[in-house]
């Protein structure tokens, strides 16, 4: 009875256990050996079940928490600086002045790891042509956070004025403008679970000369993997 207790005790130093084996190995009854064998089978079954549960848990986690989800790009607001200088009833029209397009953009990252992105490119289009382009620096949207940033694009006023539809839009006081933003990056949850993500957003809007604001903003998001 005392011997059995000693053998089960897991923390017993190896050397001590060996001494016990040396003394009693020969006298271990056959019945005890088979019981130990049965115990081993039971133990193996138990380990297999635990392993199975563990594998299932990992698979479930891979499809839920550790699955790479798409970041969401959103344009919160837009304003155009320099519109009041471009035209006023007192001074007339000044096409040489700078016009800047400022978009308040947020990147929502639903992942458990950060979304690291490279250069962000934003284009501003008028009458189907690029009238402004900006590359914003690389950055990082932290795990389960929303990164907010201002994207400032200088608009080439001479390009706007040079288009065919400028005259009619100017008379109407409404300029239809569209933007395209592209952010490419990577979400790395573990060395095995990582994915490159490209988030794109197209927006259309109208610039109202009399209110000097932007109205009818409509954005479409798209993510490619
Ligand atoms: C317009 O932008 C250019 C280039 O960024 C700059 O050199 C110039 O001073 C700006 N003009 C005004 C009136 O802000
Ligand atoms: C980001 O911009 C820098 C400077 O313009 C350029 O050298 C680099 O290649 C760009 N990286 C990517 C991934 O486009
Ligand atoms: C963006 O610009 C607005 C005003 O122009 C400012 O209030 C806001 O703090 C800026 N946001 C960021 C993230 O820089
Ligand atoms: C967004 O705009 C770009 C450039 O104008 C175009 O190639 C792309 O098809 C547009 N994507 C969507 C989803 O509208
Ligand atoms: C432009 O803004 C003015 C002033 O806010 C408004 O009265 C007018 O209806 C707007 N124009 C259009 C086409 O919505």
mmCIF file of C-alpha atoms and ligand atoms in Angstrom:
data_model
loop_
_atom_site.group_PDB
_atom_site.id
_atom_site.type_symbol
_atom_site.label_atom_id
_atom_site.label_comp_id
_atom_site.label_asym_id
_atom_site.label_seq_id
_atom_site.Cartn_x
_atom_site.Cartn_y
_atom_site.Cartn_z
ATOM 1 C CA UNK A 1 0.000 0.000 0.000
ATOM 2 C CA UNK A 2 2.776 2.345 0.970
ATOM 3 C CA UNK A 3 4.762 1.396 -2.159
ATOM 4 C CA UNK A 4 1.826 2.208 -4.482
ATOM 5 C CA UNK A 5 1.423 5.587 -2.895
ATOM 6 C CA UNK A 6 5.075 6.302 -3.492
ATOM 7 C CA UNK A 7 4.800 5.343 -7.167
ATOM 8 C CA UNK A 8 1.785 7.536 -7.849
ATOM 9 C CA UNK A 9 3.305 10.563 -6.195
ATOM 10 C CA UNK A 10 4.305 12.672 -9.217
ATOM 11 C CA UNK A 11 6.788 14.945 -7.524
ATOM 12 C CA UNK A 12 8.962 12.169 -6.171
ATOM 13 C CA UNK A 13 12.521 12.661 -7.401
ATOM 14 C CA UNK A 14 13.489 10.297 -10.187
ATOM 15 C CA UNK A 15 16.401 8.847 -8.294
ATOM 16 C CA UNK A 16 14.191 7.960 -5.359
ATOM 17 C CA UNK A 17 11.649 6.278 -7.633
ATOM 18 C CA UNK A 18 14.350 4.221 -9.255
ATOM 19 C CA UNK A 19 15.376 2.898 -5.856
ATOM 20 C CA UNK A 20 11.813 1.781 -5.187
ATOM 21 C CA UNK A 21 11.659 0.036 -8.558
ATOM 22 C CA UNK A 22 14.904 -1.721 -7.856
ATOM 23 C CA UNK A 23 13.596 -3.072 -4.573
ATOM 24 C CA UNK A 24 10.150 -4.179 -5.690
ATOM 25 C CA UNK A 25 10.198 -4.600 -9.483
ATOM 26 C CA UNK A 26 10.401 -8.359 -9.234
ATOM 27 C CA UNK A 27 7.581 -8.613 -6.707
ATOM 28 C CA UNK A 28 4.998 -6.524 -8.677
ATOM 29 C CA UNK A 29 2.038 -8.881 -9.128
ATOM 30 C CA UNK A 30 0.715 -9.584 -12.637
ATOM 31 C CA UNK A 31 -2.721 -8.292 -11.660
ATOM 32 C CA UNK A 32 -1.242 -4.917 -10.832
ATOM 33 C CA UNK A 33 0.549 -4.777 -14.203
ATOM 34 C CA UNK A 34 -2.685 -5.368 -16.188
ATOM 35 C CA UNK A 35 -4.472 -2.781 -14.100
ATOM 36 C CA UNK A 36 -1.728 -0.373 -14.988
ATOM 37 C CA UNK A 37 -2.156 -1.329 -18.657
ATOM 38 C CA UNK A 38 -5.912 -0.657 -18.467
ATOM 39 C CA UNK A 39 -5.218 2.622 -16.734
ATOM 40 C CA UNK A 40 -2.877 3.520 -19.581
ATOM 41 C CA UNK A 41 -5.569 2.819 -22.210
ATOM 42 C CA UNK A 42 -8.011 4.955 -20.270
ATOM 43 C CA UNK A 43 -5.387 7.666 -20.046
ATOM 44 C CA UNK A 44 -4.687 7.506 -23.786
ATOM 45 C CA UNK A 45 -8.413 7.823 -24.514
ATOM 46 C CA UNK A 46 -8.566 10.791 -22.227
ATOM 47 C CA UNK A 47 -5.601 12.464 -23.915
ATOM 48 C CA UNK A 48 -7.106 11.869 -27.348
ATOM 49 C CA UNK A 49 -10.374 13.470 -26.247
ATOM 50 C CA UNK A 50 -8.561 16.463 -24.818
ATOM 51 C CA UNK A 51 -6.531 16.775 -28.000
ATOM 52 C CA UNK A 52 -9.690 16.594 -30.118
ATOM 53 C CA UNK A 53 -11.365 19.289 -28.040
ATOM 54 C CA UNK A 54 -8.247 21.432 -28.329
ATOM 55 C CA UNK A 55 -8.112 21.017 -32.109
ATOM 56 C CA UNK A 56 -11.813 21.862 -32.366
ATOM 57 C CA UNK A 57 -11.316 24.937 -30.213
ATOM 58 C CA UNK A 58 -8.428 26.090 -32.401
ATOM 59 C CA UNK A 59 -10.518 25.566 -35.544
ATOM 60 C CA UNK A 60 -13.441 27.483 -34.042
ATOM 61 C CA UNK A 61 -11.119 30.309 -32.994
ATOM 62 C CA UNK A 62 -9.588 30.425 -36.454
ATOM 63 C CA UNK A 63 -13.028 30.989 -37.945
ATOM 64 C CA UNK A 64 -14.111 33.529 -35.348
ATOM 65 C CA UNK A 65 -11.686 35.551 -33.280
ATOM 66 C CA UNK A 66 -8.599 34.865 -35.382
ATOM 67 C CA UNK A 67 -10.273 35.205 -38.752
ATOM 68 C CA UNK A 68 -9.016 38.222 -40.669
ATOM 69 C CA UNK A 69 -11.924 40.590 -41.077
ATOM 70 C CA UNK A 70 -12.071 43.445 -43.532
ATOM 71 C CA UNK A 71 -11.250 46.907 -42.251
ATOM 72 C CA UNK A 72 -13.965 49.437 -42.956
ATOM 73 C CA UNK A 73 -13.126 52.731 -44.596
ATOM 74 C CA UNK A 74 -15.461 55.623 -44.047
ATOM 75 C CA UNK A 75 -15.578 59.250 -45.094
ATOM 76 C CA UNK A 76 -16.992 61.209 -42.180
ATOM 77 C CA UNK A 77 -16.945 64.672 -43.674
ATOM 78 C CA UNK A 78 -15.448 66.708 -46.470
ATOM 79 C CA UNK A 79 -14.666 70.355 -46.715
ATOM 80 C CA UNK A 80 -13.089 72.452 -49.374
ATOM 81 C CA UNK A 81 -10.744 75.188 -48.313
ATOM 82 C CA UNK A 82 -10.207 78.183 -50.537
ATOM 83 C CA UNK A 83 -13.619 78.138 -52.167
ATOM 84 C CA UNK A 84 -14.469 81.555 -50.785
ATOM 85 C CA UNK A 85 -11.268 82.977 -52.281
ATOM 86 C CA UNK A 86 -11.829 81.304 -55.630
ATOM 87 C CA UNK A 87 -14.901 83.315 -56.296
ATOM 88 C CA UNK A 88 -16.647 86.178 -54.602
ATOM 89 C CA UNK A 89 -19.150 88.614 -56.034
ATOM 90 C CA UNK A 90 -16.849 91.507 -55.083
ATOM 91 C CA UNK A 91 -13.562 90.323 -56.506
ATOM 92 C CA UNK A 92 -14.701 87.994 -59.267
ATOM 93 C CA UNK A 93 -13.032 84.764 -60.228
ATOM 94 C CA UNK A 94 -9.450 83.789 -59.289
ATOM 95 C CA UNK A 95 -8.494 80.558 -60.986
ATOM 96 C CA UNK A 96 -4.873 80.836 -59.855
ATOM 97 C CA UNK A 97 -5.676 80.274 -56.205
ATOM 98 C CA UNK A 98 -5.159 76.993 -54.428
ATOM 99 C CA UNK A 99 -8.074 74.868 -53.578
ATOM 100 C CA UNK A 100 -7.687 72.109 -51.025
ATOM 101 C CA UNK A 101 -9.967 69.226 -50.457
ATOM 102 C CA UNK A 102 -9.953 67.968 -46.862
ATOM 103 C CA UNK A 103 -11.604 64.640 -46.137
ATOM 104 C CA UNK A 104 -12.027 63.325 -42.629
ATOM 105 C CA UNK A 105 -11.562 59.588 -43.129
ATOM 106 C CA UNK A 106 -11.665 56.768 -40.624
ATOM 107 C CA UNK A 107 -10.412 53.221 -40.835
ATOM 108 C CA UNK A 108 -12.207 50.843 -38.520
ATOM 109 C CA UNK A 109 -10.196 47.726 -37.786
ATOM 110 C CA UNK A 110 -12.339 44.896 -36.359
ATOM 111 C CA UNK A 111 -9.408 42.477 -36.048
ATOM 112 C CA UNK A 112 -7.611 41.281 -32.925
ATOM 113 C CA UNK A 113 -4.355 42.412 -34.526
ATOM 114 C CA UNK A 114 -3.390 45.742 -36.003
ATOM 115 C CA UNK A 115 -3.923 46.614 -39.662
ATOM 116 C CA UNK A 116 -0.645 47.967 -40.974
ATOM 117 C CA UNK A 117 -0.952 49.842 -44.207
ATOM 118 C CA UNK A 118 1.432 51.265 -46.746
ATOM 119 C CA UNK A 119 0.909 54.384 -48.774
ATOM 120 C CA UNK A 120 -2.624 55.558 -49.002
ATOM 121 C CA UNK A 121 -3.599 57.130 -52.291
ATOM 122 C CA UNK A 122 -6.517 59.483 -52.788
ATOM 123 C CA UNK A 123 -7.603 60.897 -56.128
ATOM 124 C CA UNK A 124 -10.080 63.668 -56.755
ATOM 125 C CA UNK A 125 -11.899 63.579 -60.082
ATOM 126 C CA UNK A 126 -13.840 66.221 -61.919
ATOM 127 C CA UNK A 127 -15.411 65.558 -65.301
ATOM 128 C CA UNK A 128 -13.740 62.139 -65.371
ATOM 129 C CA UNK A 129 -10.218 63.505 -65.036
ATOM 130 C CA UNK A 130 -7.863 63.551 -62.053
ATOM 131 C CA UNK A 131 -7.658 67.078 -60.656
ATOM 132 C CA UNK A 132 -5.920 66.196 -57.414
ATOM 133 C CA UNK A 133 -3.882 63.377 -56.023
ATOM 134 C CA UNK A 134 -2.253 62.757 -52.671
ATOM 135 C CA UNK A 135 -0.246 59.980 -51.121
ATOM 136 C CA UNK A 136 -0.611 59.791 -47.372
ATOM 137 C CA UNK A 137 2.081 58.112 -45.322
ATOM 138 C CA UNK A 138 1.973 54.558 -44.073
ATOM 139 C CA UNK A 139 0.272 53.921 -40.787
ATOM 140 C CA UNK A 140 -1.333 51.488 -38.430
ATOM 141 C CA UNK A 141 -4.903 51.027 -37.256
ATOM 142 C CA UNK A 142 -4.695 49.341 -33.884
ATOM 143 C CA UNK A 143 -6.615 46.189 -33.019
ATOM 144 C CA UNK A 144 -10.341 46.792 -32.592
ATOM 145 C CA UNK A 145 -9.862 50.532 -32.942
ATOM 146 C CA UNK A 146 -10.811 53.189 -35.433
ATOM 147 C CA UNK A 147 -8.066 55.350 -36.854
ATOM 148 C CA UNK A 148 -9.175 58.770 -37.901
ATOM 149 C CA UNK A 149 -7.186 60.972 -40.204
ATOM 150 C CA UNK A 150 -7.485 64.043 -42.370
ATOM 151 C CA UNK A 151 -6.593 63.532 -45.979
ATOM 152 C CA UNK A 152 -5.698 66.804 -47.654
ATOM 153 C CA UNK A 153 -5.617 66.979 -51.438
ATOM 154 C CA UNK A 154 -4.504 70.022 -53.407
ATOM 155 C CA UNK A 155 -6.817 70.559 -56.345
ATOM 156 C CA UNK A 156 -5.379 71.789 -59.617
ATOM 157 C CA UNK A 157 -7.762 74.663 -60.244
ATOM 158 C CA UNK A 158 -6.547 75.247 -63.789
ATOM 159 C CA UNK A 159 -7.502 71.666 -64.672
ATOM 160 C CA UNK A 160 -10.987 72.207 -63.274
ATOM 161 C CA UNK A 161 -11.414 75.456 -65.181
ATOM 162 C CA UNK A 162 -10.088 73.883 -68.366
ATOM 163 C CA UNK A 163 -12.796 71.255 -68.604
ATOM 164 C CA UNK A 164 -15.771 71.424 -70.929
ATOM 165 C CA UNK A 165 -18.417 71.271 -68.284
ATOM 166 C CA UNK A 166 -16.906 73.937 -66.055
ATOM 167 C CA UNK A 167 -18.917 76.829 -67.529
ATOM 168 C CA UNK A 168 -22.300 75.165 -67.065
ATOM 169 C CA UNK A 169 -21.421 73.906 -63.567
ATOM 170 C CA UNK A 170 -20.151 77.323 -62.628
ATOM 171 C CA UNK A 171 -23.389 78.914 -63.795
ATOM 172 C CA UNK A 172 -25.379 76.344 -61.836
ATOM 173 C CA UNK A 173 -23.151 76.807 -58.781
ATOM 174 C CA UNK A 174 -22.823 73.057 -58.323
ATOM 175 C CA UNK A 175 -19.726 71.010 -59.105
ATOM 176 C CA UNK A 176 -20.006 67.234 -59.156
ATOM 177 C CA UNK A 177 -16.797 65.762 -57.815
ATOM 178 C CA UNK A 178 -15.770 62.207 -57.112
ATOM 179 C CA UNK A 179 -12.974 60.712 -55.060
ATOM 180 C CA UNK A 180 -11.185 57.424 -54.952
ATOM 181 C CA UNK A 181 -9.186 56.247 -51.938
ATOM 182 C CA UNK A 182 -7.115 53.115 -51.855
ATOM 183 C CA UNK A 183 -5.380 51.685 -48.806
ATOM 184 C CA UNK A 184 -3.351 48.521 -49.026
ATOM 185 C CA UNK A 185 -1.991 46.775 -46.009
ATOM 186 C CA UNK A 186 -1.738 43.623 -44.032
ATOM 187 C CA UNK A 187 -3.397 42.103 -41.004
ATOM 188 C CA UNK A 188 -1.128 39.668 -39.208
ATOM 189 C CA UNK A 189 -2.775 37.787 -36.375
ATOM 190 C CA UNK A 190 -0.115 35.080 -36.158
ATOM 191 C CA UNK A 191 2.621 33.983 -38.533
ATOM 192 C CA UNK A 192 0.129 31.543 -40.032
ATOM 193 C CA UNK A 193 -2.966 33.716 -39.975
ATOM 194 C CA UNK A 194 -2.206 36.829 -41.976
ATOM 195 C CA UNK A 195 -3.653 38.397 -45.059
ATOM 196 C CA UNK A 196 -3.063 41.305 -47.368
ATOM 197 C CA UNK A 197 -6.044 43.571 -47.576
ATOM 198 C CA UNK A 198 -6.829 46.353 -50.027
ATOM 199 C CA UNK A 199 -9.615 48.690 -49.001
ATOM 200 C CA UNK A 200 -11.068 51.000 -51.630
ATOM 201 C CA UNK A 201 -13.664 53.676 -51.429
ATOM 202 C CA UNK A 202 -15.328 55.681 -54.162
ATOM 203 C CA UNK A 203 -17.376 58.706 -53.287
ATOM 204 C CA UNK A 204 -19.414 61.101 -55.339
ATOM 205 C CA UNK A 205 -20.497 64.489 -54.058
ATOM 206 C CA UNK A 206 -21.593 67.923 -55.117
ATOM 207 C CA UNK A 207 -19.727 71.066 -54.199
ATOM 208 C CA UNK A 208 -22.207 73.875 -53.676
ATOM 209 C CA UNK A 209 -20.700 77.256 -54.493
ATOM 210 C CA UNK A 210 -23.287 79.303 -52.636
ATOM 211 C CA UNK A 211 -23.098 77.338 -49.369
ATOM 212 C CA UNK A 212 -19.387 76.583 -50.006
ATOM 213 C CA UNK A 213 -20.021 73.146 -48.670
ATOM 214 C CA UNK A 214 -20.272 69.603 -49.897
ATOM 215 C CA UNK A 215 -23.621 67.929 -50.260
ATOM 216 C CA UNK A 216 -25.174 64.693 -51.587
ATOM 217 C CA UNK A 217 -22.165 62.660 -50.487
ATOM 218 C CA UNK A 218 -22.481 59.036 -51.477
ATOM 219 C CA UNK A 219 -19.733 56.477 -50.886
ATOM 220 C CA UNK A 220 -19.201 52.945 -52.029
ATOM 221 C CA UNK A 221 -16.722 50.736 -50.269
ATOM 222 C CA UNK A 222 -15.002 47.751 -51.652
ATOM 223 C CA UNK A 223 -12.439 45.395 -50.246
ATOM 224 C CA UNK A 224 -10.296 43.100 -52.291
ATOM 225 C CA UNK A 225 -8.227 40.373 -50.765
HETATM 226 C C1 LIG B 1 -0.448 77.214 -53.898
HETATM 227 O O1 LIG B 1 0.290 75.972 -53.781
HETATM 228 C C2 LIG B 1 1.612 76.085 -54.248
HETATM 229 C C3 LIG B 1 2.221 74.720 -54.186
HETATM 230 O O2 LIG B 1 1.784 74.021 -53.072
HETATM 231 C C4 LIG B 1 2.356 77.094 -53.379
HETATM 232 O O3 LIG B 1 3.674 77.233 -53.854
HETATM 233 C C5 LIG B 1 1.643 78.437 -53.458
HETATM 234 O O4 LIG B 1 2.254 79.370 -52.587
HETATM 235 C C6 LIG B 1 0.180 78.289 -53.068
HETATM 236 N N1 LIG B 1 -0.518 79.554 -53.288
HETATM 237 C C7 LIG B 1 -1.354 80.083 -52.412
HETATM 238 C C8 LIG B 1 -1.993 81.357 -52.801
HETATM 239 O O5 LIG B 1 -1.609 79.537 -51.352
HETATM 240 C C1 LIG B 2 5.366 54.528 -50.652
HETATM 241 O O1 LIG B 2 5.834 55.792 -51.060
HETATM 242 C C2 LIG B 2 7.240 55.907 -51.089
HETATM 243 C C3 LIG B 2 7.602 57.323 -51.458
HETATM 244 O O2 LIG B 2 6.739 57.831 -52.390
HETATM 245 C C4 LIG B 2 7.788 54.891 -52.100
HETATM 246 O O3 LIG B 2 9.196 54.946 -52.117
HETATM 247 C C5 LIG B 2 7.339 53.503 -51.715
HETATM 248 O O4 LIG B 2 7.745 52.576 -52.703
HETATM 249 C C6 LIG B 2 5.829 53.438 -51.579
HETATM 250 N N1 LIG B 2 5.450 52.142 -51.088
HETATM 251 C C7 LIG B 2 4.429 51.452 -51.603
HETATM 252 C C8 LIG B 2 4.170 50.134 -50.995
HETATM 253 O O5 LIG B 2 3.754 51.870 -52.531
HETATM 254 C C1 LIG B 3 -9.012 67.028 -38.884
HETATM 255 O O1 LIG B 3 -9.254 68.403 -39.111
HETATM 256 C C2 LIG B 3 -10.211 68.967 -38.247
HETATM 257 C C3 LIG B 3 -10.410 70.415 -38.616
HETATM 258 O O2 LIG B 3 -9.873 70.731 -39.834
HETATM 259 C C4 LIG B 3 -9.711 68.856 -36.823
HETATM 260 O O3 LIG B 3 -10.676 69.357 -35.936
HETATM 261 C C5 LIG B 3 -9.467 67.382 -36.498
HETATM 262 O O4 LIG B 3 -8.918 67.276 -35.205
HETATM 263 C C6 LIG B 3 -8.513 66.788 -37.490
HETATM 264 N N1 LIG B 3 -8.404 65.369 -37.219
HETATM 265 C C7 LIG B 3 -7.251 64.729 -37.160
HETATM 266 C C8 LIG B 3 -7.309 63.289 -36.867
HETATM 267 O O5 LIG B 3 -6.183 65.299 -37.365
HETATM 268 C C1 LIG B 4 -13.941 53.478 -58.228
HETATM 269 O O1 LIG B 4 -13.320 54.399 -59.074
HETATM 270 C C2 LIG B 4 -12.282 53.857 -59.876
HETATM 271 C C3 LIG B 4 -11.629 54.966 -60.640
HETATM 272 O O2 LIG B 4 -12.558 55.862 -61.110
HETATM 273 C C4 LIG B 4 -12.889 52.808 -60.791
HETATM 274 O O3 LIG B 4 -11.876 52.218 -61.568
HETATM 275 C C5 LIG B 4 -13.561 51.739 -59.920
HETATM 276 O O4 LIG B 4 -14.205 50.813 -60.761
HETATM 277 C C6 LIG B 4 -14.566 52.352 -58.992
HETATM 278 N N1 LIG B 4 -15.042 51.327 -58.078
HETATM 279 C C7 LIG B 4 -16.306 51.270 -57.627
HETATM 280 C C8 LIG B 4 -16.603 50.180 -56.666
HETATM 281 O O5 LIG B 4 -17.143 52.091 -57.955
HETATM 282 C C1 LIG B 5 -26.718 75.068 -52.334
HETATM 283 O O1 LIG B 5 -26.707 75.653 -51.027
HETATM 284 C C2 LIG B 5 -27.695 76.646 -50.849
HETATM 285 C C3 LIG B 5 -27.477 77.275 -49.491
HETATM 286 O O2 LIG B 5 -27.290 76.317 -48.494
HETATM 287 C C4 LIG B 5 -29.077 76.007 -50.985
HETATM 288 O O3 LIG B 5 -30.078 76.985 -50.825
HETATM 289 C C5 LIG B 5 -29.199 75.358 -52.362
HETATM 290 O O4 LIG B 5 -30.423 74.671 -52.465
HETATM 291 C C6 LIG B 5 -28.048 74.405 -52.597
HETATM 292 N N1 LIG B 5 -28.103 73.922 -53.965
HETATM 293 C C7 LIG B 5 -28.472 72.699 -54.297
HETATM 294 C C8 LIG B 5 -28.469 72.358 -55.756
HETATM 295 O O5 LIG B 5 -28.756 71.856 -53.447
#
